[in-house]
Tab-separated table of C-alpha atoms and ligand atoms in Angstrom:
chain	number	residue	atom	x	y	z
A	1	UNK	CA	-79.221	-67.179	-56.885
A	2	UNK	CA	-81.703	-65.738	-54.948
A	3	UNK	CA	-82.763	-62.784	-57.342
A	4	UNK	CA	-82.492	-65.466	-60.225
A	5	UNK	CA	-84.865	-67.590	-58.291
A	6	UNK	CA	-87.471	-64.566	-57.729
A	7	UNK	CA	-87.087	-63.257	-61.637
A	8	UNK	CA	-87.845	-67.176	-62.134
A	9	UNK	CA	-91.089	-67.443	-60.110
A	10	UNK	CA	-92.336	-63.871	-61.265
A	11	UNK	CA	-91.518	-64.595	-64.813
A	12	UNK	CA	-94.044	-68.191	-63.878
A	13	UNK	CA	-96.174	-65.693	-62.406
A	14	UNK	CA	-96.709	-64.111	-65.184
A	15	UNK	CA	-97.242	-67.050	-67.649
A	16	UNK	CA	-99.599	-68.221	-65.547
A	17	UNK	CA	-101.445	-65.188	-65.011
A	18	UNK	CA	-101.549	-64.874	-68.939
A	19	UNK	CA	-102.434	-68.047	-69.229
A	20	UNK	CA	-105.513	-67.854	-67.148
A	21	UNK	CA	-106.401	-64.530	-68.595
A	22	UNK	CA	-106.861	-66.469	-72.059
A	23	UNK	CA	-108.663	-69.195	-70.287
A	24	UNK	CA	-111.429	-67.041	-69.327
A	25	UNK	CA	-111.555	-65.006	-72.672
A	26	UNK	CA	-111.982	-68.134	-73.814
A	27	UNK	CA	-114.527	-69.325	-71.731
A	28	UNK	CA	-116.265	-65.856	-71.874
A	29	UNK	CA	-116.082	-66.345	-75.855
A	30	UNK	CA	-117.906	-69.720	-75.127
A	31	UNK	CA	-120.778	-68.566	-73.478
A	32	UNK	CA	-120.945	-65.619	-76.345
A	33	UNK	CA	-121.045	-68.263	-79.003
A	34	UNK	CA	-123.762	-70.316	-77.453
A	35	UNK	CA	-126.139	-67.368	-76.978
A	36	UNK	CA	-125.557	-66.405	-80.773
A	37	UNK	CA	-125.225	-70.237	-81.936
A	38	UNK	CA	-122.226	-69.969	-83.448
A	39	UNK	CA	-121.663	-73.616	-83.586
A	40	UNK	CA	-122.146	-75.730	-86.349
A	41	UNK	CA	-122.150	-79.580	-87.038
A	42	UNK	CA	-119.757	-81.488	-89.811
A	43	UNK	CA	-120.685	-85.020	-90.849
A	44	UNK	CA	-118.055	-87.545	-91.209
A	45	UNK	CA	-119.574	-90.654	-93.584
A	46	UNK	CA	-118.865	-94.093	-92.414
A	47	UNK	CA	-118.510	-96.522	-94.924
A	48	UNK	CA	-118.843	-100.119	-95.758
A	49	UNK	CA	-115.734	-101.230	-97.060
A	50	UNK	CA	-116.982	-103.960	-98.787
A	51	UNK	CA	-120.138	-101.816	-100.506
A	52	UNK	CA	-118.247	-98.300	-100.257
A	53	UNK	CA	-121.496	-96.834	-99.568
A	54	UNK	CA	-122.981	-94.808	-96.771
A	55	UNK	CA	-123.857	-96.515	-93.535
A	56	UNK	CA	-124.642	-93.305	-91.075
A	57	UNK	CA	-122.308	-90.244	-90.425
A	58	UNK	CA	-120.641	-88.796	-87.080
A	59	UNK	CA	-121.832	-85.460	-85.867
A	60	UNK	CA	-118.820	-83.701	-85.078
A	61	UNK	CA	-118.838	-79.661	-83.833
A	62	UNK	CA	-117.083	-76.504	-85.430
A	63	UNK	CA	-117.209	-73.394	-83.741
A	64	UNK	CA	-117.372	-70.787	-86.190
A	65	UNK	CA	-116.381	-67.362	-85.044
A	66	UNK	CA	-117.408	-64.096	-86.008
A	67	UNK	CA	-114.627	-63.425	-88.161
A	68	UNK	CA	-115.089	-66.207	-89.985
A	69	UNK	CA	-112.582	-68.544	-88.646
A	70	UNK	CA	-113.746	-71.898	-87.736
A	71	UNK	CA	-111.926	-73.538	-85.005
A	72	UNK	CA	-111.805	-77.281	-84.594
A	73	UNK	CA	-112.891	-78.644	-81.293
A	74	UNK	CA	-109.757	-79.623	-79.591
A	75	UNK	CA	-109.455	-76.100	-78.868
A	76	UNK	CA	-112.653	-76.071	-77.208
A	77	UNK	CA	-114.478	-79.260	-75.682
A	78	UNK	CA	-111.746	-79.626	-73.007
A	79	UNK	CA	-112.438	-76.209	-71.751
A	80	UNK	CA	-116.328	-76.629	-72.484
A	81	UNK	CA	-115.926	-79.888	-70.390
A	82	UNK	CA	-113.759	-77.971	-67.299
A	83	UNK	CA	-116.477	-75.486	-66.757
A	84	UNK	CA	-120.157	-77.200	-67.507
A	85	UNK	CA	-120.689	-75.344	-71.344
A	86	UNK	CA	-120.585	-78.810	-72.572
A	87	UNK	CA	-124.097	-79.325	-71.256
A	88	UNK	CA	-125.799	-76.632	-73.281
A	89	UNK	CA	-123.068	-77.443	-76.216
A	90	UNK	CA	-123.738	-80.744	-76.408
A	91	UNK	CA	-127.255	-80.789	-75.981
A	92	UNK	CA	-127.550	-78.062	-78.710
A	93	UNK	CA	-125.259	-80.613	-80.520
A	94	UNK	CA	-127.426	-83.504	-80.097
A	95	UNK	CA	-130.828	-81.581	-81.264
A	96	UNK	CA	-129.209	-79.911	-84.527
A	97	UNK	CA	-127.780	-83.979	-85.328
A	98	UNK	CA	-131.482	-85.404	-84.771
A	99	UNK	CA	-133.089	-82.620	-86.313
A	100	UNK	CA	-130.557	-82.712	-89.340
A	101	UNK	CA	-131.041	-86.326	-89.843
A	102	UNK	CA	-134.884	-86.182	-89.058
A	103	UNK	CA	-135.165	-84.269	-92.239
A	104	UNK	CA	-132.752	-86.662	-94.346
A	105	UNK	CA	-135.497	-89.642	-93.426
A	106	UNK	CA	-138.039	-87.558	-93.949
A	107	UNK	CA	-136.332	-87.336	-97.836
A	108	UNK	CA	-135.769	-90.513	-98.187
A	109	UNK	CA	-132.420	-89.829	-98.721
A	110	UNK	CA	-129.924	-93.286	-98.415
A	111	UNK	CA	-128.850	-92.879	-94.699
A	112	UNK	CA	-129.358	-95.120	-91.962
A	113	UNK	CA	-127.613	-93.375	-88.803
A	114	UNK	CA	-126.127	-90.497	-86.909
A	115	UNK	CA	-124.384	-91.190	-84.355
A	116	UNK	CA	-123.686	-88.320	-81.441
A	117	UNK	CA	-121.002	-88.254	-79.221
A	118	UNK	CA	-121.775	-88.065	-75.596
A	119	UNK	CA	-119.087	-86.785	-72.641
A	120	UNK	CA	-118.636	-88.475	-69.576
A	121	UNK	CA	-120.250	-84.929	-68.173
A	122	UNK	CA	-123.555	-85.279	-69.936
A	123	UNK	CA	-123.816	-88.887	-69.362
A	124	UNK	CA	-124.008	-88.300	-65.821
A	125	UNK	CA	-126.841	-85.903	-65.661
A	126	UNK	CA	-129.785	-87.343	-63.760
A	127	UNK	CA	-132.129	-86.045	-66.144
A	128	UNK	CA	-130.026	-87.324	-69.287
A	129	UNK	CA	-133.357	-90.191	-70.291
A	130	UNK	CA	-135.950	-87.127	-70.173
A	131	UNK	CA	-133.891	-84.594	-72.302
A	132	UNK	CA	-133.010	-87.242	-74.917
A	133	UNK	CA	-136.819	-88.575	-75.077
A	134	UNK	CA	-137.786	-84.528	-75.313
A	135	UNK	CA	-135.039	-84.139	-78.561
A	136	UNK	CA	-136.230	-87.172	-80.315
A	137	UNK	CA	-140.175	-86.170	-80.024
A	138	UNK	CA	-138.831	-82.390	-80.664
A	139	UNK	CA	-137.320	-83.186	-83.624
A	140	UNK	CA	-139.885	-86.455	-84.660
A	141	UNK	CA	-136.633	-88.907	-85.260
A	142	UNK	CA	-137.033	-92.728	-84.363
A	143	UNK	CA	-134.905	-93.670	-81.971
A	144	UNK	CA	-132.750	-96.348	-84.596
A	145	UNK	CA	-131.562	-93.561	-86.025
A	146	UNK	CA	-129.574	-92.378	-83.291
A	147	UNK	CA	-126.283	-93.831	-82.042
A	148	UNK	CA	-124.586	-92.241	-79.047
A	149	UNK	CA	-120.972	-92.599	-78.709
A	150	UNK	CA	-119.544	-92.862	-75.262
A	151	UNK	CA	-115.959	-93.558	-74.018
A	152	UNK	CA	-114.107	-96.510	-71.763
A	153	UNK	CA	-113.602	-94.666	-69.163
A	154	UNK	CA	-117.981	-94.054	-68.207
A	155	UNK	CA	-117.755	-97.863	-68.224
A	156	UNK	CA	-114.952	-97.944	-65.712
A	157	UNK	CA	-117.201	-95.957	-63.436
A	158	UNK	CA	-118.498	-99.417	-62.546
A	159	UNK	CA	-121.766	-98.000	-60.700
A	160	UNK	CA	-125.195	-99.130	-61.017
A	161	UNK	CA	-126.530	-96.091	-62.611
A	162	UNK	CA	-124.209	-96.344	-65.002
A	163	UNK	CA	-125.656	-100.196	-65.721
A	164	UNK	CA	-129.236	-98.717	-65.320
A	165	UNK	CA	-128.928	-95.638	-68.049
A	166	UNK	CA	-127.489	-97.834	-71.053
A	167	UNK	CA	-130.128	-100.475	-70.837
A	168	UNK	CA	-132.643	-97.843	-70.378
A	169	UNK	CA	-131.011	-96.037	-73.613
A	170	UNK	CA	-131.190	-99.586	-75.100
A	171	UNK	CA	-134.572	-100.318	-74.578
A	172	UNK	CA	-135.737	-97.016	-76.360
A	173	UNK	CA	-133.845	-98.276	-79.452
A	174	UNK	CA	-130.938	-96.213	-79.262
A	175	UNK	CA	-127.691	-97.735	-80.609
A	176	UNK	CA	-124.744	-97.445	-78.274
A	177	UNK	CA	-121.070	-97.298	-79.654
A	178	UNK	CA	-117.557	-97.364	-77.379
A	179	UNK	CA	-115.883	-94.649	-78.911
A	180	UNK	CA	-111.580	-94.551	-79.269
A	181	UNK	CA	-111.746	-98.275	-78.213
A	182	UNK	CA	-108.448	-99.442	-76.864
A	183	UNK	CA	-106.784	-95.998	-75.886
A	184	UNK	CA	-108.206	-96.038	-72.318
A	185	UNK	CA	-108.316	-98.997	-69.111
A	186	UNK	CA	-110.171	-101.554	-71.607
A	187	UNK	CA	-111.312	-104.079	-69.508
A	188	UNK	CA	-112.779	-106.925	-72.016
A	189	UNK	CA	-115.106	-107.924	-69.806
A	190	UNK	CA	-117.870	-104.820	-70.120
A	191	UNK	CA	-117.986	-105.704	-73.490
A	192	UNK	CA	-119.958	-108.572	-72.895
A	193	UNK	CA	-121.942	-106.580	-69.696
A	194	UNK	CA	-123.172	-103.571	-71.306
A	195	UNK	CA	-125.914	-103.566	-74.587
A	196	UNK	CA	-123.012	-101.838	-76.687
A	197	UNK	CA	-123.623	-102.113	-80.645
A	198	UNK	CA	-120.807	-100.673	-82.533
A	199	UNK	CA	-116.777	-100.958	-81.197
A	200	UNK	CA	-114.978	-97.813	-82.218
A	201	UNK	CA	-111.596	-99.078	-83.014
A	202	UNK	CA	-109.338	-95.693	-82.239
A	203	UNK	CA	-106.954	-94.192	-85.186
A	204	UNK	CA	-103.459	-95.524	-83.288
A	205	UNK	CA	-104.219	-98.903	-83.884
A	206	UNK	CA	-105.400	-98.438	-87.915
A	207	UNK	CA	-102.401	-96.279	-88.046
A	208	UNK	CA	-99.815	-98.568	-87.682
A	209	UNK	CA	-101.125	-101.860	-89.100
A	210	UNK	CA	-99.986	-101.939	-92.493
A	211	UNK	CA	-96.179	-101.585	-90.795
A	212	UNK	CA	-96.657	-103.227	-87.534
A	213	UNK	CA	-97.615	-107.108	-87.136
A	214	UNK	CA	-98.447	-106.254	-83.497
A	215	UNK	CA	-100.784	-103.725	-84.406
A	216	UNK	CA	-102.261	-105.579	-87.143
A	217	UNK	CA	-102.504	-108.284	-84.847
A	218	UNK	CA	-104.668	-106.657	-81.899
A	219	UNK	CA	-106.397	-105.066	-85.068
A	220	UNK	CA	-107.644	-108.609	-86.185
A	221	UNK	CA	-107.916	-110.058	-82.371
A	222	UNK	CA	-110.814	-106.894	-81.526
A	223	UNK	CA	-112.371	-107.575	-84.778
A	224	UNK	CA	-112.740	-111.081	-84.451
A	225	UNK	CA	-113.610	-110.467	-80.509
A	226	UNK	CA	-116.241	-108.550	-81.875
A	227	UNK	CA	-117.702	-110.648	-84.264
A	228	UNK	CA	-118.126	-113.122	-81.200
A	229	UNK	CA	-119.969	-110.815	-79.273
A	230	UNK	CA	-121.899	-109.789	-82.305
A	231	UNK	CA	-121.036	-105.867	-81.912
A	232	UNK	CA	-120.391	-104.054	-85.360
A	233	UNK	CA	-116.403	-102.889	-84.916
A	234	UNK	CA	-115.900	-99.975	-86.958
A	235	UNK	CA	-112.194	-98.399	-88.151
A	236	UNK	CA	-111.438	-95.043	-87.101
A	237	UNK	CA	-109.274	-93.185	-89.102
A	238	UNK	CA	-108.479	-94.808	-92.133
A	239	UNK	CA	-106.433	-93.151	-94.659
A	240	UNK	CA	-104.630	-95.565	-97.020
A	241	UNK	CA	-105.759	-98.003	-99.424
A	242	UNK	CA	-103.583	-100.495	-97.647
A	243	UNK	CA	-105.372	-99.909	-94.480
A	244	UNK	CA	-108.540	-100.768	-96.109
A	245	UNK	CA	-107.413	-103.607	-97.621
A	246	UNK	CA	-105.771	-105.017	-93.987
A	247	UNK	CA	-109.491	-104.285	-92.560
A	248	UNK	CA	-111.082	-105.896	-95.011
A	249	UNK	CA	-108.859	-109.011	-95.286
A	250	UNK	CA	-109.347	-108.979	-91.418
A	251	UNK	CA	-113.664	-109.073	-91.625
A	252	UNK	CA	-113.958	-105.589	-90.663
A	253	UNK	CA	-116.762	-104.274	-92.459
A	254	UNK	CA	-117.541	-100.114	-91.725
A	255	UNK	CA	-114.919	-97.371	-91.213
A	256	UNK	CA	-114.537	-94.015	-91.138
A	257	UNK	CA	-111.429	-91.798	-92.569
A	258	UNK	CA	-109.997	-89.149	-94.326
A	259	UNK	CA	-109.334	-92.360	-96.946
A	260	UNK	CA	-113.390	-91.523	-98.121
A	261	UNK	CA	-113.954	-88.166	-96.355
A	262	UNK	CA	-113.073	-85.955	-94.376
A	263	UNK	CA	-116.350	-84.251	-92.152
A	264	UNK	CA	-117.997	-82.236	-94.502
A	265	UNK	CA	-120.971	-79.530	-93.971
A	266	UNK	CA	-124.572	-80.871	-94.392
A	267	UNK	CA	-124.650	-79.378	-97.666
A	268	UNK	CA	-121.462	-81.061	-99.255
A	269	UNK	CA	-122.229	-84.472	-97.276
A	270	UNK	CA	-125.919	-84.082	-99.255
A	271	UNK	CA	-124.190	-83.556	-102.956
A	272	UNK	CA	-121.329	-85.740	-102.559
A	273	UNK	CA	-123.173	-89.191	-100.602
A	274	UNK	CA	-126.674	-88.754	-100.154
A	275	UNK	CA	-127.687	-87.690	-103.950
A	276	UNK	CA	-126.567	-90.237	-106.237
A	277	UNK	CA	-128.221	-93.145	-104.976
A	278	UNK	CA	-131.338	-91.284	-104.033
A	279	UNK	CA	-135.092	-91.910	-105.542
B	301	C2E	P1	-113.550	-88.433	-82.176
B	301	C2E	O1	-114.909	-88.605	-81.584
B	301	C2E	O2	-112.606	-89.580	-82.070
B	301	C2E	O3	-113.791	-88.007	-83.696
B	301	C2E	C1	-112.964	-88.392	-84.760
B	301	C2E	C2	-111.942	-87.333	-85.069
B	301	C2E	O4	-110.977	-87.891	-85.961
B	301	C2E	C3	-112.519	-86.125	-85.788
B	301	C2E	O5	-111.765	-84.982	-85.388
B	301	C2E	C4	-112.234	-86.458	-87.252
B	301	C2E	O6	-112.177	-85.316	-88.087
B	301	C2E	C5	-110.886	-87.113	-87.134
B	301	C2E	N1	-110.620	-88.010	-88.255
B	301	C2E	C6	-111.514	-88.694	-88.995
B	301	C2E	N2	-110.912	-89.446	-89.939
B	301	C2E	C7	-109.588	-89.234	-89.793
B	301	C2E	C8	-108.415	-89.738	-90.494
B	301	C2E	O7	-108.494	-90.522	-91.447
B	301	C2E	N3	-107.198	-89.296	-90.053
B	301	C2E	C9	-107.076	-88.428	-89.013
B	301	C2E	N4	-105.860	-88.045	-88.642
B	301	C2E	N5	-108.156	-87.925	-88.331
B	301	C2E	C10	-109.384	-88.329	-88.733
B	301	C2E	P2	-112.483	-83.648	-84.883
B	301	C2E	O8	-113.736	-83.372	-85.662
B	301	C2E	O9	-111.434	-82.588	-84.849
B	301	C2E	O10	-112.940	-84.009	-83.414
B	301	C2E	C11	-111.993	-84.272	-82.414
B	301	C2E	C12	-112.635	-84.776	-81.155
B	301	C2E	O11	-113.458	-83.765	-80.541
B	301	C2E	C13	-113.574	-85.949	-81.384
B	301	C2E	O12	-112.836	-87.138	-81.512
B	301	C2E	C14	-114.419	-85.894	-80.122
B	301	C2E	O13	-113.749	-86.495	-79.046
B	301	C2E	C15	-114.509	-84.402	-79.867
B	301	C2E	N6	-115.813	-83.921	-80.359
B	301	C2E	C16	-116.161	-83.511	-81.601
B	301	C2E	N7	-117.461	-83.144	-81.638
B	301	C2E	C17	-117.949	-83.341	-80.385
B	301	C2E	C18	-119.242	-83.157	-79.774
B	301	C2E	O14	-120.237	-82.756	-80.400
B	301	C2E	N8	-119.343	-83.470	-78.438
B	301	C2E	C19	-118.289	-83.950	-77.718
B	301	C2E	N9	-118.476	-84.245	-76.416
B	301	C2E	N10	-117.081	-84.140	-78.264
B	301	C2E	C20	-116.898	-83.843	-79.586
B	302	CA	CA1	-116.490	-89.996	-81.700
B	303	CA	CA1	-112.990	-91.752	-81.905
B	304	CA	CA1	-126.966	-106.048	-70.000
């Protein structure tokens, strides 16, 4: 028993050991890639259901390796988070999305948004107000352009400098959107305290309504909650034409899923939405 129990903890040993090893090649790899910007932005459209045309696109990071490989970012933010890299990532993130969508205006092409996604990390920097002012006169975009997307759980942080930094973002003219609504501590009631414009409602709950009357019904409850706090709700993850059909019998009016696209490079999101109703 005893020997079984030390080949048990060295064979843990080990694992773990290996497993830590990959961490920081990982993390080592993450550093390499921001010095030689390997990272890259997709744009996922969202859509009016109603219309089916553009209303603004996520931003949404790759990381494209050397080889050619490009790896989603599940496999990366949470370490990028763990050690810091998320500040240079997603600051590098939010000046290739302005300057990206600072040249669209400047086109004229049909699009009215980009909206960013913020972590809990970056939110908290004390100097988050003066590096977003410097990216948006860097890059020349107006403010309305820009929608950051932050999560339930900043809210929950229930400080004051929380409070203070979204009505400062506000009062530039930034639009603010909860992002995965419903999958963390919701609390109802910071809806109605913080200057939030767009309610992100997450992929479980569109998942399931088209089988599920209780998920249909909390679909239709946030949407109509919405609607009384005048916040835009969009639909995460749409993929059916049932789905869309649910939302739009429900008064949901944008949403964003594999059900119109899937992310695309700046490129293909140029030739396949932003063309046609150019001019
Ligand atoms: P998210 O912010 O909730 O982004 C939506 C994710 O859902 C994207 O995955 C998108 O490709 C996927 N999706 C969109 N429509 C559908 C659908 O119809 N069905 C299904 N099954 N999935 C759909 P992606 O691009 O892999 O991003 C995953 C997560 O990584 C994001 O979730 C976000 O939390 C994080 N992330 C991505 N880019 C950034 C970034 O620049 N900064 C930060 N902090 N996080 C990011
Ligand atoms: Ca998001
Ligand atoms: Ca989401
Ligand atoms: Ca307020």
């Amino acid at each position: 028993a005893k020997a079984a129990g030390r080949h048990t903890f060295r064979f843990y040993s080990e694992a773990q050991t290996r497993q830590a090893d990959a961490r920081l090649a990982l993390e080592a790899a993450l550093r390499r890639g921001l010095e030689k910007e390997e990272f890259l932005l997709y744009y996922q459209p969202q859509v009016d259901l109603r219309t089916a045309s553009l209303e603004g696109v996520e931003a949404l990071v790759r990381w494209s390796l050397p080889g050619g490989e490009l790896v989603p970012p599940a496999r990366f933010i949470p370490l990028a988070e763990e050690t810091g890299l998320i500040l240079p990532l997603g600051e590098w993130v939010l000046r290739q999305a302005c300057r990206q969508m600072q040249q669209w205006v400047a086109r004229g092409l049909p699009i009215r948004r980009v909206a960013v996604n913020l972590s809990s990390r970056q939110f908290r920097q004390a100097d988050l107000l003066q590096r977003i002012n410097a990216i948006l006169a860097e890059t020349g975009l107006a403010p309305r352009y820009l929608e950051l997307e932050i999560t339930e759980s900043l809210l929950m942080d229930n400080s004051a400098q929380v409070d203070a930094k979204l009505e400062a973002l506000e009062a530039m003219g930034i639009r603010l959107a909860i992002d995965d609504f419903g999958t963390g501590y919701s609390s109802l009631s910071y809806l109605k305290r913080f200057p939030l414009h767009t309610l992100k409602l997450d992929r479980s709950f569109i998942r399931d309504i088209a089988d599920d009357p209780v998920s249909s019904n909390i679909v239709a409850s946030i949407i109509e909650l919405g609607q009384h706090l005048d916040m835009d709700i969009l639909a995460e993850g749409v993929e059916t034409d049932q789905q869309r059909g649910i939302l739009l019998q429900n008064g949901c009016r944008t949403c964003q899923g594999y059900l119109f696209s899937h992310p695309l490079p700046a490129e293909e999101l140029e030739a396949r939405w932003l063309r046609a109703a150019a001019g």
